[in-house]
Amino acid sequence: MHKRTLMLATLAAFTFGDHAIARDQIRIVGSSTVYPFATTVAEQFGKSTGFKTPVVESTGSGGGLKLFCSGVGVEHPDITNASRRIKKSEVEKCHKNGVTSVTEIKVGYDGIVMANSKASAVMTITRKQIFLALAKDVPGPDGKLIANPNKTWRDVDANLPNVKIEVLGPPPTSGTRDAFAELALEGGCKKFPAIKAMKKKNKKSYKAVCHSIREDGAYVEAGENDVLIVRKLEANPNAFGVFGYSFLDQNSDKVQGSLIEGKKPTFENIAEGAYPVSRPLYFYVKNAHVGSVPGIKEYLAEFTADKAWGEEGYLTDKGLIPMPEAERNKFKTDAAAFNNLSM
Amino acid sequence: MTDRSTKSAKVAASLRRRHAAERRFRLYGMGAVAFALACLGLLFFTVVSKGYTAFQQTYVKLPIYFDAGDIDPKNSGDPKVWAKANYQGMAKKSLRGLFPDVKKRRDKRALYKLASSGAAYELRAIVRENPDLVGTTTDVWVTADDDVDMFIKGYIRGDVAENERRISNKEMAWIEALVADGRLEKRFNTTFFSAGDSREPELAGVWGAAAGSFFTLLVTLALAFPIGVAAAIYLEEFAPKNKLTQVIEININNLAAVPSIVFGLLGLAVFLNFIGMPRSAPLVGGVVLALMTLPTIIIAGRAAIKSVPPSIREAALGLGASRSQVVFHHVLPLAMPGVLTGTIIGMAQALGETAPLLMIGMVAFIVDIPGGFTDPATVLPVQIYLWADSPERAFVERTSAAIMVLLGFLIMMNLTAVWLRKKFERRW
């Protein structure tokens, strides 16, 4: 008797699951960097309006866009967060699957910092030196590319300390790593005229040189967990870590950010664009879902309100670097009108 | 004579050697046990020493003036109007009242941050429950901000340079004034046990994840237990012993060793993409975990059934019972303690699993507490993972506290298994 009831209940649940046509809750996927901001807004939105709190999954920028572009319908997410701009190939994929109208909203900026334990001295470094320390291949004495021979920071530059190069950072699946490679490594890589010339001739090999991080143990992939990197830096004063600004902000008593091109990774420097290693964050909205999934419009209104993403909004407490006012207004209008994205 | 004495000397020597070997072996054994215990002790020590502070939370007592003109300007008595009032503003006003000499805009913002952003919702709930408070000034305990909490608990130290900590000198002075006034103290953290996830550490709790774990495990139990026991009975009591059953047996054993992420991929492909079940639902998670625990239950069930002596079956058959009567009246009841132990161990394994849930969307930020099998939900180990990855300092202790809750559940389940075995076990 008991077993029969249980089985019936399971069967009923199955059929119910099969017919979950309407969805009354926003579903968000995407970047782990935007995740803390998206979840904060989602929570505020859930508490202050009558709508259910959106469900936010942290899938990485690429994974999120893949899910987002897989089609229109309640089984697909409504919004995806990204720590980089959507790629042309992804827009095409979206179109192929019927996702033709997408609103792009820039959230703000995030700085990527290179930090070490407070127990050691602050490092002052340039992007060129970062490239020489961490790239897989660097130009040798004769200008030809050789496998990176630099073992200590002093090998890179005589002014740097004589300690072994040991940098803990995110793995290749991470958007932070992509951005670090693009902004820091490529930024330094471009300073070599020979490599810069390569860009025009052979873009692919230029990218391979500028974006490849060495694999001989000097760069340690520490997983997606930035908290772990901070803890490892505490234990090992000689090591450096690469992570998002919000982790530096929260742990400023334990770790210090290195000066890159003479600029300290501070809120003001990143907001002004003076700190060179910073990137914009985005999210994308599936316009076809507006109206069929309740609350999307209101969620965007919450996100784009000044009390959230403004200069003194609650997202700055979470480490978001806000956009200048003009830019905020532009994306606010986009969000209100659901303007389709133009590449 | 000499022959015998050399022999006995030889025996004595070898005896000494054998005794020494015996002693050594025992020492190795004891060493292994001690090592395992030390590791366990270290694990418990690190988790408990980091996490016990999370069971307390700092609260701040604010004299709140529940302004009738603010809450219900038109005197409508409508709870909807009441819910929309500016409770955050009341908390801010109260803080301004406590520190009237704070004038600068920037300082005021810092002052407002002493109370959690959740204070407004706490005040709203208080007014909803006690409508007659409207129009009065009452001392109310509200949750303090996580930075204040970390400072009170000593995780943010006051003796480092001001720009290196999240609490400025001014804020420190305010906190000290509040403490001296008896307006700031640590109390038992009920939020931690009653709330769902939150981005604000002081408002985050494990209840949402615990409810998700409950629904998921209920589905797992409802599927895996009957199917597993039925399969075990059939294979052990009824199935003919031939090549086919041998292949099935080997495959069940293999299935028990399949990495759990594979079950998650199966769940994604079959239940989500093909059948179209909802993402992040405990229903799907339960089905996936049921597939994962089935082999454990079948193997344990078969072992338990096998251990029932044949004489009992023969006696029942001799008295004229049918095969299924023998199984259901005699063998299964006697095998039940073993079957249940296997089931509980399987369930405990399912309780601690995250990998298969990653694929089906249960690793997500979910604030609302799930109320059914198709509501989006997460589970306890996933909650631990998500908190461990959060930048806020206060999540460190909450991560350890959530581990303690999960370990508590696991220990309880394992103790139940031991108790069941002790209570119903029969020796022949």
PDB file of C-alpha atoms in Angstrom, chain B residues 127-234:
ATOM      1  CA  VAL B 127       5.321  45.744  12.141  1.00  0.00           C
ATOM      2  CA  ARG B 128       3.355  43.039  10.367  1.00  0.00           C
ATOM      3  CA  GLU B 129       3.237  40.980  13.547  1.00  0.00           C
ATOM      4  CA  ASN B 130       2.690  43.831  15.992  1.00  0.00           C
ATOM      5  CA  PRO B 131       0.572  46.474  14.252  1.00  0.00           C
ATOM      6  CA  ASP B 132       0.067  48.368  17.528  1.00  0.00           C
ATOM      7  CA  LEU B 133       3.769  49.352  17.529  1.00  0.00           C
ATOM      8  CA  VAL B 134       2.967  51.916  14.837  1.00  0.00           C
ATOM      9  CA  GLY B 135       3.277  55.399  16.258  1.00  0.00           C
ATOM     10  CA  THR B 136       5.584  54.359  19.097  1.00  0.00           C
ATOM     11  CA  THR B 137       9.329  54.337  19.608  1.00  0.00           C
ATOM     12  CA  THR B 138      10.597  50.889  20.481  1.00  0.00           C
ATOM     13  CA  ASP B 139      14.025  49.370  20.984  1.00  0.00           C
ATOM     14  CA  VAL B 140      14.435  46.691  18.341  1.00  0.00           C
ATOM     15  CA  TRP B 141      17.320  44.263  17.797  1.00  0.00           C
ATOM     16  CA  VAL B 142      18.281  44.133  14.133  1.00  0.00           C
ATOM     17  CA  THR B 143      21.068  42.237  12.400  1.00  0.00           C
ATOM     18  CA  ALA B 144      24.371  44.079  12.176  1.00  0.00           C
ATOM     19  CA  ASP B 145      26.427  44.269   8.996  1.00  0.00           C
ATOM     20  CA  ASP B 146      28.874  41.427   8.287  1.00  0.00           C
ATOM     21  CA  ASP B 147      31.897  43.736   8.620  1.00  0.00           C
ATOM     22  CA  VAL B 148      30.754  44.771  12.103  1.00  0.00           C
ATOM     23  CA  ASP B 149      30.194  41.106  12.917  1.00  0.00           C
ATOM     24  CA  MET B 150      33.689  40.182  11.715  1.00  0.00           C
ATOM     25  CA  PHE B 151      35.167  43.013  13.785  1.00  0.00           C
ATOM     26  CA  ILE B 152      33.316  41.986  16.950  1.00  0.00           C
ATOM     27  CA  LYS B 153      34.414  38.395  16.456  1.00  0.00           C
ATOM     28  CA  GLY B 154      38.027  39.521  16.032  1.00  0.00           C
ATOM     29  CA  TYR B 155      38.458  38.461  12.405  1.00  0.00           C
ATOM     30  CA  ILE B 156      39.021  42.090  11.400  1.00  0.00           C
ATOM     31  CA  ARG B 157      41.784  43.312  13.669  1.00  0.00           C
ATOM     32  CA  GLY B 158      41.811  46.884  14.885  1.00  0.00           C
ATOM     33  CA  ASP B 159      45.591  47.107  15.210  1.00  0.00           C
ATOM     34  CA  VAL B 160      46.482  47.149  11.506  1.00  0.00           C
ATOM     35  CA  ALA B 161      46.679  50.346   9.463  1.00  0.00           C
ATOM     36  CA  GLU B 162      43.305  51.978   8.831  1.00  0.00           C
ATOM     37  CA  ASN B 163      43.361  51.682   5.043  1.00  0.00           C
ATOM     38  CA  GLU B 164      44.008  47.969   5.300  1.00  0.00           C
ATOM     39  CA  ARG B 165      40.852  47.000   7.084  1.00  0.00           C
ATOM     40  CA  ARG B 166      37.228  47.244   6.135  1.00  0.00           C
ATOM     41  CA  ILE B 167      36.327  49.041   9.384  1.00  0.00           C
ATOM     42  CA  SER B 168      37.610  52.615   9.618  1.00  0.00           C
ATOM     43  CA  ASN B 169      38.662  54.314  12.859  1.00  0.00           C
ATOM     44  CA  LYS B 170      35.382  56.229  12.941  1.00  0.00           C
ATOM     45  CA  GLU B 171      33.363  53.078  12.552  1.00  0.00           C
ATOM     46  CA  MET B 172      35.443  51.467  15.286  1.00  0.00           C
ATOM     47  CA  ALA B 173      34.596  54.364  17.601  1.00  0.00           C
ATOM     48  CA  TRP B 174      30.869  54.009  16.815  1.00  0.00           C
ATOM     49  CA  ILE B 175      30.994  50.284  17.440  1.00  0.00           C
ATOM     50  CA  GLU B 176      32.772  50.803  20.751  1.00  0.00           C
ATOM     51  CA  ALA B 177      30.173  53.390  21.776  1.00  0.00           C
ATOM     52  CA  LEU B 178      27.368  50.989  20.893  1.00  0.00           C
ATOM     53  CA  VAL B 179      29.004  48.158  22.826  1.00  0.00           C
ATOM     54  CA  ALA B 180      29.475  50.418  25.859  1.00  0.00           C
ATOM     55  CA  ASP B 181      25.794  51.315  25.623  1.00  0.00           C
ATOM     56  CA  GLY B 182      24.785  47.659  25.548  1.00  0.00           C
ATOM     57  CA  ARG B 183      23.343  48.229  22.102  1.00  0.00           C
ATOM     58  CA  LEU B 184      25.586  45.787  20.294  1.00  0.00           C
ATOM     59  CA  GLU B 185      25.977  42.158  21.232  1.00  0.00           C
ATOM     60  CA  LYS B 186      26.413  38.675  19.920  1.00  0.00           C
ATOM     61  CA  ARG B 187      23.396  36.424  20.061  1.00  0.00           C
ATOM     62  CA  PHE B 188      22.459  32.996  18.791  1.00  0.00           C
ATOM     63  CA  ASN B 189      22.259  33.123  15.001  1.00  0.00           C
ATOM     64  CA  THR B 190      18.724  31.964  14.176  1.00  0.00           C
ATOM     65  CA  THR B 191      18.978  33.339  10.633  1.00  0.00           C
ATOM     66  CA  PHE B 192      21.632  30.767   9.844  1.00  0.00           C
ATOM     67  CA  PHE B 193      19.156  27.959  10.477  1.00  0.00           C
ATOM     68  CA  SER B 194      16.011  29.551   9.079  1.00  0.00           C
ATOM     69  CA  ALA B 195      17.034  31.498   5.960  1.00  0.00           C
ATOM     70  CA  GLY B 196      17.930  30.546   2.419  1.00  0.00           C
ATOM     71  CA  ASP B 197      21.064  31.679   0.630  1.00  0.00           C
ATOM     72  CA  SER B 198      21.955  35.344   0.486  1.00  0.00           C
ATOM     73  CA  ARG B 199      24.736  37.521  -0.862  1.00  0.00           C
ATOM     74  CA  GLU B 200      24.935  39.225   2.521  1.00  0.00           C
ATOM     75  CA  PRO B 201      26.682  36.795   4.851  1.00  0.00           C
ATOM     76  CA  GLU B 202      24.712  38.009   7.863  1.00  0.00           C
ATOM     77  CA  LEU B 203      21.443  37.102   6.133  1.00  0.00           C
ATOM     78  CA  ALA B 204      22.528  33.778   4.664  1.00  0.00           C
ATOM     79  CA  GLY B 205      21.298  30.493   6.047  1.00  0.00           C
ATOM     80  CA  VAL B 206      21.357  26.784   5.371  1.00  0.00           C
ATOM     81  CA  TRP B 207      17.628  26.109   5.610  1.00  0.00           C
ATOM     82  CA  GLY B 208      17.007  26.481   1.864  1.00  0.00           C
ATOM     83  CA  ALA B 209      19.781  24.005   1.101  1.00  0.00           C
ATOM     84  CA  ALA B 210      18.610  21.628   3.843  1.00  0.00           C
ATOM     85  CA  ALA B 211      15.069  21.653   2.432  1.00  0.00           C
ATOM     86  CA  GLY B 212      16.494  21.028  -1.044  1.00  0.00           C
ATOM     87  CA  SER B 213      18.537  18.111   0.292  1.00  0.00           C
ATOM     88  CA  PHE B 214      15.408  16.743   1.970  1.00  0.00           C
ATOM     89  CA  PHE B 215      13.281  16.803  -1.189  1.00  0.00           C
ATOM     90  CA  THR B 216      16.107  15.397  -3.288  1.00  0.00           C
ATOM     91  CA  LEU B 217      16.771  12.538  -0.887  1.00  0.00           C
ATOM     92  CA  LEU B 218      13.054  11.781  -0.621  1.00  0.00           C
ATOM     93  CA  VAL B 219      12.904  11.233  -4.383  1.00  0.00           C
ATOM     94  CA  THR B 220      16.107   9.197  -4.231  1.00  0.00           C
ATOM     95  CA  LEU B 221      14.745   7.005  -1.445  1.00  0.00           C
ATOM     96  CA  ALA B 222      11.347   6.552  -3.104  1.00  0.00           C
ATOM     97  CA  LEU B 223      13.025   5.317  -6.287  1.00  0.00           C
ATOM     98  CA  ALA B 224      16.200   3.591  -5.180  1.00  0.00           C
ATOM     99  CA  PHE B 225      14.858   1.651  -2.189  1.00  0.00           C
ATOM    100  CA  PRO B 226      11.971  -0.299  -3.808  1.00  0.00           C
ATOM    101  CA  ILE B 227      13.829  -0.850  -7.075  1.00  0.00           C
ATOM    102  CA  GLY B 228      17.070  -1.782  -5.333  1.00  0.00           C
ATOM    103  CA  VAL B 229      15.425  -4.225  -2.914  1.00  0.00           C
ATOM    104  CA  ALA B 230      13.324  -5.781  -5.671  1.00  0.00           C
ATOM    105  CA  ALA B 231      16.393  -6.263  -7.839  1.00  0.00           C
ATOM    106  CA  ALA B 232      18.353  -7.738  -4.930  1.00  0.00           C
ATOM    107  CA  ILE B 233      15.545 -10.198  -4.081  1.00  0.00           C
ATOM    108  CA  TYR B 234      15.083 -11.277  -7.659  1.00  0.00           C
TER     109      TYR B 234
END
